[in-house]
Coordinates of C-alpha atoms and ligand atoms in Angstrom, one line a residue:
X77 CA 0.1 0.0 0.0
X78 CA 1.4 3.3 -0.8
X79 CA 1.4 6.0 1.7
X80 CA -1.2 8.7 1.3
X81 CA 0.6 12.1 1.1
X82 CA -0.2 14.3 4.0
X83 CA -2.1 17.4 3.0
X84 CA -3.0 20.1 5.3
X85 CA -6.0 22.0 4.0
X86 CA -5.9 25.6 4.3
X87 CA -9.6 25.9 4.4
X88 CA -11.3 23.0 6.1
X89 CA -13.5 21.2 3.8
X90 CA -16.7 22.2 5.3
X91 CA -20.1 21.5 3.7
X92 CA -21.9 24.4 2.3
X93 CA -25.5 24.0 1.2
X94 CA -26.1 24.2 -2.6
X95 CA -27.6 27.4 -3.8
X96 CA -30.5 25.6 -5.3
X97 CA -32.4 24.8 -2.3
X98 CA -34.4 21.6 -2.1
X99 CA -37.3 23.2 -0.4
X100 CA -38.5 25.4 -3.2
X101 CA -36.6 24.0 -6.1
X102 CA -36.0 27.6 -7.2
X103 CA -32.5 29.0 -7.5
X104 CA -31.9 31.9 -5.2
X105 CA -30.4 34.9 -6.8
X106 CA -29.3 36.5 -3.6
X107 CA -25.6 35.7 -3.2
X108 CA -24.8 35.0 -6.9
X109 CA -22.0 37.2 -8.2
X110 CA -22.7 39.3 -11.2
X111 CA -21.1 36.7 -13.5
X112 CA -23.1 33.8 -12.0
X113 CA -26.3 35.7 -12.1
X114 CA -25.8 36.6 -15.7
X115 CA -25.1 33.0 -16.5
X116 CA -28.2 31.9 -14.5
X117 CA -30.4 34.2 -16.5
X118 CA -29.0 32.9 -19.7
X119 CA -29.6 29.4 -18.6
X120 CA -33.2 30.4 -17.9
X121 CA -33.7 31.4 -21.4
X122 CA -32.6 35.2 -21.4
X123 CA -31.2 35.9 -24.8
X124 CA -27.5 36.4 -24.6
X125 CA -27.4 39.8 -26.2
X126 CA -29.9 41.0 -23.5
X127 CA -28.3 39.3 -20.5
X128 CA -26.1 42.3 -19.5
X129 CA -29.0 44.7 -19.5
X130 CA -31.4 42.4 -17.7
X131 CA -28.7 41.6 -15.2
X132 CA -28.2 45.3 -14.4
X133 CA -32.0 45.8 -14.0
X134 CA -32.5 42.8 -11.7
X135 CA -29.4 43.5 -9.7
X136 CA -30.7 47.0 -9.0
X137 CA -34.1 45.8 -8.0
X138 CA -32.7 43.4 -5.6
X139 CA -29.8 45.2 -4.0
X140 CA -30.6 48.9 -4.5
X141 CA -34.4 48.8 -3.9
X142 CA -34.6 45.7 -1.9
X143 CA -37.4 44.2 -3.9
X144 CA -38.2 40.4 -3.4
X145 CA -41.0 40.0 -5.9
X146 CA -40.4 39.7 -9.6
X147 CA -43.8 41.1 -10.3
X148 CA -42.6 44.4 -8.9
X149 CA -39.8 44.7 -11.4
X150 CA -41.8 47.2 -13.6
X151 CA -39.1 47.8 -16.1
X152 CA -39.2 44.2 -17.1
X153 CA -41.9 42.7 -19.6
X154 CA -44.7 40.7 -18.0
X155 CA -43.8 37.4 -19.6
X156 CA -40.2 37.8 -18.7
X157 CA -41.2 38.4 -15.0
X158 CA -43.3 35.3 -15.0
X159 CA -40.3 33.3 -16.5
X160 CA -38.2 34.7 -13.7
X161 CA -40.6 33.7 -11.0
X162 CA -40.8 30.2 -12.4
X163 CA -37.0 29.7 -12.2
X164 CA -35.8 32.0 -9.4
X165 CA -36.4 33.3 -6.0
X166 CA -35.1 36.3 -4.0
X167 CA -34.8 34.7 -0.6
X168 CA -33.1 35.8 2.7
X169 CA -32.6 33.8 5.8
X170 CA -35.4 34.1 8.3
X171 CA -35.3 36.2 11.2
X172 CA -36.4 34.0 14.1
X173 CA -36.3 36.6 16.9
X174 CA -35.1 40.1 17.5
X175 CA -33.9 41.4 20.8
X176 CA -33.3 45.1 21.5
X177 CA -30.9 46.0 24.3
X178 CA -31.3 49.0 26.5
X179 CA -28.6 50.8 24.7
X180 CA -30.4 50.2 21.3
X181 CA -28.2 47.3 20.1
X182 CA -30.4 44.8 18.2
X183 CA -29.6 41.1 18.1
X184 CA -31.2 39.0 15.4
X185 CA -31.4 35.3 15.6
X186 CA -31.4 34.2 12.1
X187 CA -32.3 30.8 10.8
X188 CA -30.6 29.4 7.7
X189 CA -31.3 26.4 5.4
X190 CA -31.1 23.2 7.4
X191 CA -32.6 24.9 10.4
X192 CA -29.3 26.3 11.8
X193 CA -29.1 29.5 13.5
X194 CA -26.5 32.3 13.5
X195 CA -26.7 35.7 15.1
X196 CA -26.4 39.3 13.6
X197 CA -26.1 42.4 15.7
X198 CA -26.9 46.0 14.8
X199 CA -24.9 48.6 16.8
X200 CA -26.3 52.2 16.5
X201 CA -23.8 54.8 17.4
X202 CA -24.0 58.6 17.1
X203 CA -22.4 59.0 13.8
X204 CA -22.5 55.5 12.5
X205 CA -24.3 52.2 12.5
X206 CA -22.4 49.0 12.5
X207 CA -23.7 45.6 11.5
X208 CA -21.8 42.7 12.8
X209 CA -22.3 39.6 10.7
X210 CA -21.6 35.9 11.0
X211 CA -19.7 33.9 8.5
X212 CA -20.1 30.4 9.9
X213 CA -22.5 28.4 12.2
X214 CA -20.1 28.0 15.2
X215 CA -16.3 28.0 14.6
X216 CA -13.7 25.3 14.1
X217 CA -11.2 27.2 16.2
X218 CA -11.4 27.1 20.0
X219 CA -10.2 30.5 21.4
X220 CA -10.5 29.9 25.1
X221 CA -12.3 33.2 25.9
X222 CA -14.9 33.0 23.2
X223 CA -18.3 31.6 23.5
X224 CA -18.6 30.8 19.9
X225 CA -15.5 28.7 20.2
X226 CA -17.3 26.3 22.6
X227 CA -19.8 25.5 19.7
X228 CA -19.1 22.9 17.1
X229 CA -18.8 24.2 13.7
X230 CA -21.9 23.1 11.8
X231 CA -21.2 24.6 8.5
X232 CA -20.1 27.6 6.4
X233 CA -22.6 30.1 5.4
X234 CA -23.3 30.5 1.8
X235 CA -22.7 34.0 0.1
X236 CA -26.4 34.6 0.1
X237 CA -26.7 34.0 3.8
X238 CA -23.7 36.5 4.5
X239 CA -25.0 39.2 2.4
X240 CA -28.6 38.3 3.3
X241 CA -27.8 39.4 6.8
X242 CA -27.2 42.9 5.6
X243 CA -30.4 42.8 3.7
X244 CA -32.6 41.5 6.5
X245 CA -31.1 44.3 8.8
X246 CA -32.0 46.8 6.2
X247 CA -35.6 45.4 6.2
X248 CA -35.9 45.6 9.9
X249 CA -34.5 49.1 10.0
X250 CA -36.7 50.3 7.2
X251 CA -33.6 51.5 5.2
X252 CA -34.3 50.7 1.6
X253 CA -34.9 53.6 -0.5
X254 CA -38.4 54.5 -1.5
X255 CA -39.4 53.1 -4.9
X256 CA -39.4 55.8 -7.5
X257 CA -36.8 58.0 -5.8
X258 CA -33.0 57.5 -5.8
X259 CA -32.6 58.8 -2.2
X260 CA -30.2 56.5 -0.6
X261 CA -28.9 58.8 2.2
X262 CA -30.3 57.3 5.3
X263 CA -27.4 54.7 5.9
X264 CA -28.4 53.4 9.2
X265 CA -26.1 50.6 8.4
X266 CA -22.9 52.6 7.4
X267 CA -20.4 49.9 8.4
X268 CA -20.1 46.2 8.2
X269 CA -17.9 44.1 10.5
X270 CA -17.2 40.4 10.0
X271 CA -17.0 39.9 13.7
X272 CA -20.0 37.7 14.4
X273 CA -19.8 33.9 14.6
X274 CA -17.1 32.2 12.8
X275 CA -13.8 32.6 11.2
X276 CA -14.3 34.3 8.0
X277 CA -11.0 33.3 6.4
X278 CA -12.1 29.7 6.7
X279 CA -15.0 30.5 4.5
X280 CA -13.1 32.6 2.1
X281 CA -14.9 32.3 -1.1
X282 CA -18.4 32.8 0.2
X283 CA -17.2 35.8 2.3
X284 CA -15.5 37.3 -0.8
X285 CA -18.5 36.9 -3.0
X286 CA -20.8 38.5 -0.3
X287 CA -18.6 41.4 0.3
X288 CA -18.2 42.0 -3.5
X289 CA -22.0 42.1 -3.7
X290 CA -22.0 44.5 -0.6
X291 CA -19.5 46.9 -2.3
X292 CA -21.1 46.8 -5.7
X293 CA -21.8 50.3 -6.8
X294 CA -25.2 49.5 -8.3
X295 CA -26.6 47.9 -5.1
X296 CA -25.7 48.1 -1.4
X297 CA -22.7 50.4 -2.3
X298 CA -20.8 49.9 0.9
X299 CA -17.3 51.3 0.5
X300 CA -14.5 48.7 1.0
X301 CA -13.3 51.2 3.8
X302 CA -16.4 50.6 5.7
X303 CA -16.1 46.8 5.8
X304 CA -13.8 45.2 8.4
X305 CA -12.9 41.6 8.3
X306 CA -11.7 40.1 11.5
X307 CA -9.5 37.1 11.5
X308 CA -7.8 35.1 14.3
X309 CA -4.7 34.9 12.2
X310 CA -5.3 32.6 9.1
X311 CA -2.0 33.7 7.6
X312 CA -2.2 32.1 4.2
X313 CA -5.5 33.9 3.4
X314 CA -4.4 37.4 4.4
X315 CA -2.7 38.4 1.2
X316 CA -5.7 37.0 -0.6
X317 CA -8.0 39.3 1.3
X318 CA -6.1 42.1 0.3
X319 CA -6.1 41.1 -3.2
X320 CA -9.5 39.8 -3.7
X321 CA -11.6 41.7 -1.2
X322 CA -9.6 44.8 -0.3
X323 CA -11.5 45.6 2.9
X324 CA -10.1 46.7 6.2
X325 CA -8.5 44.1 8.2
X326 CA -8.7 43.5 12.0
X327 CA -6.7 40.8 13.7
X328 CA -7.4 39.1 17.1
X329 CA -4.0 39.6 18.5
X330 CA -4.7 39.3 22.2
X331 CA -1.2 38.5 23.6
X332 CA 2.4 39.5 23.2
X333 CA 4.2 36.2 23.5
X334 CA 3.6 33.0 21.7
X335 CA 3.3 31.2 25.0
X336 CA 0.2 33.2 26.1
X337 CA -1.2 33.4 22.7
X338 CA -1.0 29.7 22.1
X339 CA -3.4 29.3 25.0
X340 CA -5.9 32.1 24.0
X341 CA -5.8 31.7 20.2
X342 CA -4.8 28.1 19.4
X343 CA -4.2 28.9 15.7
X344 CA -1.1 30.6 16.9
X345 CA 0.5 27.1 17.2
X346 CA 0.1 26.9 13.5
X347 CA 1.0 30.5 12.6
X348 CA 2.9 32.2 15.5
X349 CA 3.1 35.9 16.2
X350 CA 6.2 36.4 13.9
X351 CA 4.5 34.8 11.1
X352 CA 1.3 36.6 11.5
X353 CA 3.3 40.0 11.7
X354 CA 5.0 39.5 8.5
X355 CA 1.7 38.9 6.8
X356 CA 0.3 41.9 8.3
X357 CA 3.1 44.1 7.4
X358 CA 2.3 43.4 3.8
X359 CA -1.4 44.1 4.0
X360 CA -1.6 47.8 3.9
X361 CA 0.5 47.9 0.6
X362 CA -1.4 45.1 -1.0
X363 CA -4.8 46.4 -0.1
X364 CA -4.0 50.1 -0.5
X365 CA -5.8 50.5 2.8
X366 CA -5.1 52.3 6.0
X367 CA -4.3 51.1 9.5
X368 CA -4.9 47.5 10.7
X369 CA -6.9 47.1 13.8
X370 CA -5.3 45.0 16.4
X371 CA -8.0 43.5 18.7
X372 CA -6.9 42.9 22.2
X373 CA -9.2 41.5 24.7
X374 CA -8.5 42.5 28.3
X375 CA -8.2 39.5 30.6
X376 CA -7.4 40.0 34.2
X377 CA -3.8 38.8 35.1
X378 CA -3.5 37.1 31.7
X379 CA -2.4 39.6 29.2
X380 CA -3.0 42.9 30.7
X381 CA 0.3 44.1 32.3
X382 CA 2.2 47.2 31.7
X383 CA 4.9 44.8 30.4
X384 CA 2.5 43.4 27.8
X385 CA 1.6 46.8 26.7
X386 CA 5.2 47.8 26.0
X387 CA 5.8 44.4 24.3
X388 CA 2.9 45.1 22.1
X389 CA 4.0 48.4 20.8
X390 CA 7.4 47.0 20.2
X391 CA 6.1 44.0 18.2
X392 CA 3.8 46.2 15.9
X393 CA 6.4 48.8 15.2
X394 CA 6.3 49.8 11.6
X395 CA 2.9 48.6 11.0
X396 CA 0.1 51.4 10.4
X397 CA -2.1 50.3 13.3
X398 CA -4.8 51.0 15.7
X399 CA -5.2 49.0 18.9
X400 CA -8.8 48.2 19.9
X401 CA -8.9 47.2 23.5
X402 CA -11.9 44.9 24.1
X403 CA -13.0 44.7 27.8
X404 CA -13.6 40.8 28.1
X405 CA -17.3 40.0 27.7
X406 CA -18.3 37.4 30.2
X407 CA -20.3 34.5 29.4
X408 CA -21.6 31.6 31.6
X409 CA -18.8 29.3 32.5
X410 CA -16.0 31.5 31.0
X411 CA -12.6 30.8 32.4
X412 CA -11.5 34.5 32.6
X413 CA -12.4 37.7 34.2
X414 CA -12.5 41.3 32.7
X415 CA -9.5 43.4 33.6
X416 CA -10.4 46.3 35.9
X417 CA -11.1 49.7 34.3
X418 CA -8.0 51.1 35.8
X419 CA -5.9 48.4 34.3
X420 CA -7.4 48.9 30.9
X421 CA -6.9 52.6 30.9
X422 CA -3.3 52.2 32.1
X423 CA -2.6 49.7 29.3
X424 CA -4.3 52.1 26.7
X425 CA -2.2 55.0 28.0
X426 CA 1.2 53.1 27.3
X427 CA 0.1 52.4 23.8
X428 CA -1.2 55.8 23.2
X429 CA 2.1 57.3 24.5
X430 CA 3.8 55.2 21.9
X431 CA 1.9 56.8 19.1
X432 CA -1.0 54.5 18.4
X433 CA -4.7 55.2 18.8
X434 CA -5.9 52.8 21.6
X435 CA -9.8 53.1 21.9
X436 CA -11.5 51.0 24.5
X437 CA -14.4 49.3 23.0
X438 CA -17.4 50.2 24.8
X439 CA -19.3 47.0 25.7
X440 CA -22.7 47.0 23.7
X441 CA -25.7 44.9 24.1
X442 CA -24.5 42.9 27.0
X443 CA -27.9 42.5 28.6
X444 CA -29.0 40.5 25.5
X445 CA -25.7 38.7 25.2
X446 CA -24.9 40.6 21.9
X447 CA -21.4 41.7 22.7
X448 CA -18.3 40.5 20.9
X449 CA -17.5 37.0 21.5
X450 CA -20.7 36.2 23.2
X451 CA -22.7 34.9 20.2
X452 CA -23.7 31.2 20.3
X453 CA -26.9 30.1 19.1
X454 CA -29.0 28.4 21.7
X455 CA -30.1 25.7 19.5
X456 CA -26.7 24.4 18.7
X457 CA -26.2 23.1 22.0
X458 CA -23.5 20.5 21.1
X459 CA -20.4 21.4 22.9
X460 CA -17.0 20.3 21.6
X461 CA -15.6 17.3 23.6
X462 CA -12.2 17.8 25.3
X463 CA -10.7 15.4 22.8
X464 CA -12.0 17.5 20.0
X465 CA -10.7 20.7 21.5
X466 CA -7.3 19.0 22.1
X467 CA -7.1 17.8 18.6
X468 CA -8.0 21.2 17.1
X469 CA -5.6 23.0 19.5
X470 CA -2.9 20.6 18.3
X471 CA -3.5 21.3 14.7
X472 CA -0.1 22.8 14.5
X473 CA 1.8 20.0 15.8
X474 CA 1.8 18.0 12.6
X475 CA 1.8 20.9 10.1
Ligands
SAH702 N1 -13.3 34.7 14.3 C1 -12.9 36.1 14.0 C2 -14.1 37.0 14.1 C3 -15.0 36.8 15.1 S1 -14.7 37.3 16.8 C4 -11.8 36.5 15.0 O1 -11.5 35.7 15.8 O2 -11.2 37.5 14.8 C5 -14.7 39.0 17.0 C6 -13.7 39.6 18.0 O3 -14.3 39.3 19.3 C7 -12.4 38.8 18.0 O4 -11.3 39.8 18.2 C8 -12.5 38.0 19.1 O5 -11.2 37.5 19.5 C9 -13.2 38.7 20.2 N2 -13.8 38.1 21.2 C10 -14.2 36.7 21.2 N3 -14.8 36.4 22.5 C11 -14.7 37.6 23.2 C12 -15.2 37.9 24.5 N4 -15.8 36.9 25.2 N5 -15.1 39.2 25.0 C13 -14.4 40.0 24.2 N6 -14.0 39.8 22.9 C14 -14.2 38.5 22.5
SF4_703 FE1 -13.7 31.4 16.4 FE2 -13.1 34.1 16.4 FE3 -14.2 32.9 18.5 FE4 -11.7 32.4 17.9 S1 -12.5 34.4 18.6 S2 -13.3 30.8 18.4 S3 -11.8 32.4 15.7 S4 -15.1 33.0 16.5

């Protein structure tokens, strides 16, 4: 018997549901790239010479006006609308529940095909509104301070389910422009962050397609500088993110020595701090973007000393950066405590004195468990076993 070569997949092979959903038998147009939608229209019988124009019209109905019904697409002929309705649907994931926090934060529990659930959070602020979206049900990684990390990965979200979260939040906030006008100035959702459930760079293609749709100038028109993708440090996909998405990057840094980071963000055993920093150094050039956000969760007695702060600024020297300090959001059974405010402020001051912006993230939506790292759908109760956690944490050892 010949030995099977060892292949370490960069992206774990996780099942994604086909776009053609068995329930309706219709192809969902939401989530198809422009090219894919054009091809789908041709396959459905749209003459090739008309395809570009039809694509433009339908695209605008879906992503600019928020229309879900082909019969409302008044610049298309009646027969053509009927043909579309026979073949296609414009479907979003279903909002199962919506909770509104005392501070105005809204958490949506969203059901996707197969009955799984993810969470989407809308955070209104004075001069912007940020939508925090999920990219996976659960997460394959097991960061020890993260509630999502205790939930098994169930599957990757499709591009339609990712961009669909932006659309369903627009529905809820009533933010589609009025038909017949081109007024699109409301922008309750001015920013999107991929900081919900899951590791976006382990679902690269779907995240990229969804963000391309979100950035498309004929539709949702979110600027690439208003989209931030947060990664725990999937190094091989960082240059691709610059190249193929071009959005802003945030990285879950959280520690200043490999020893501590190995324990908090186990992917560090595969790609350590130095390897991560070299990839990050290239990012601004490659993506022609501004600063990288270093996320740093403040855990009492673990990573929050003055020495850590000093080491941090040394490590990131030369990288255009902002350090976002996140007071640990506690969850039932969490093995850590939040650093004291005085400690967080002292840490922030050292970084600030070294010349970096060091905002402390204001915890939002804590009363509805909507804060960073607290997302975990109640229905996916399966917890990872100790063996699974150990196996995943050791994912570096053989690689
Ligand atoms: N998987 C990606 C994005 C989702 S997590 C990532 O890890 O970057 C979004 C941010 O919240 C990350 O910086 C993550 O480390 C942080 N986070 C996770 N759990 C947290 C918690 N309990 N309190 C505060 N921040 C947390
Ligand atoms: Fe996954 Fe991010 Fe949570 Fe780590 S912090 S377990 S990568 S969602």
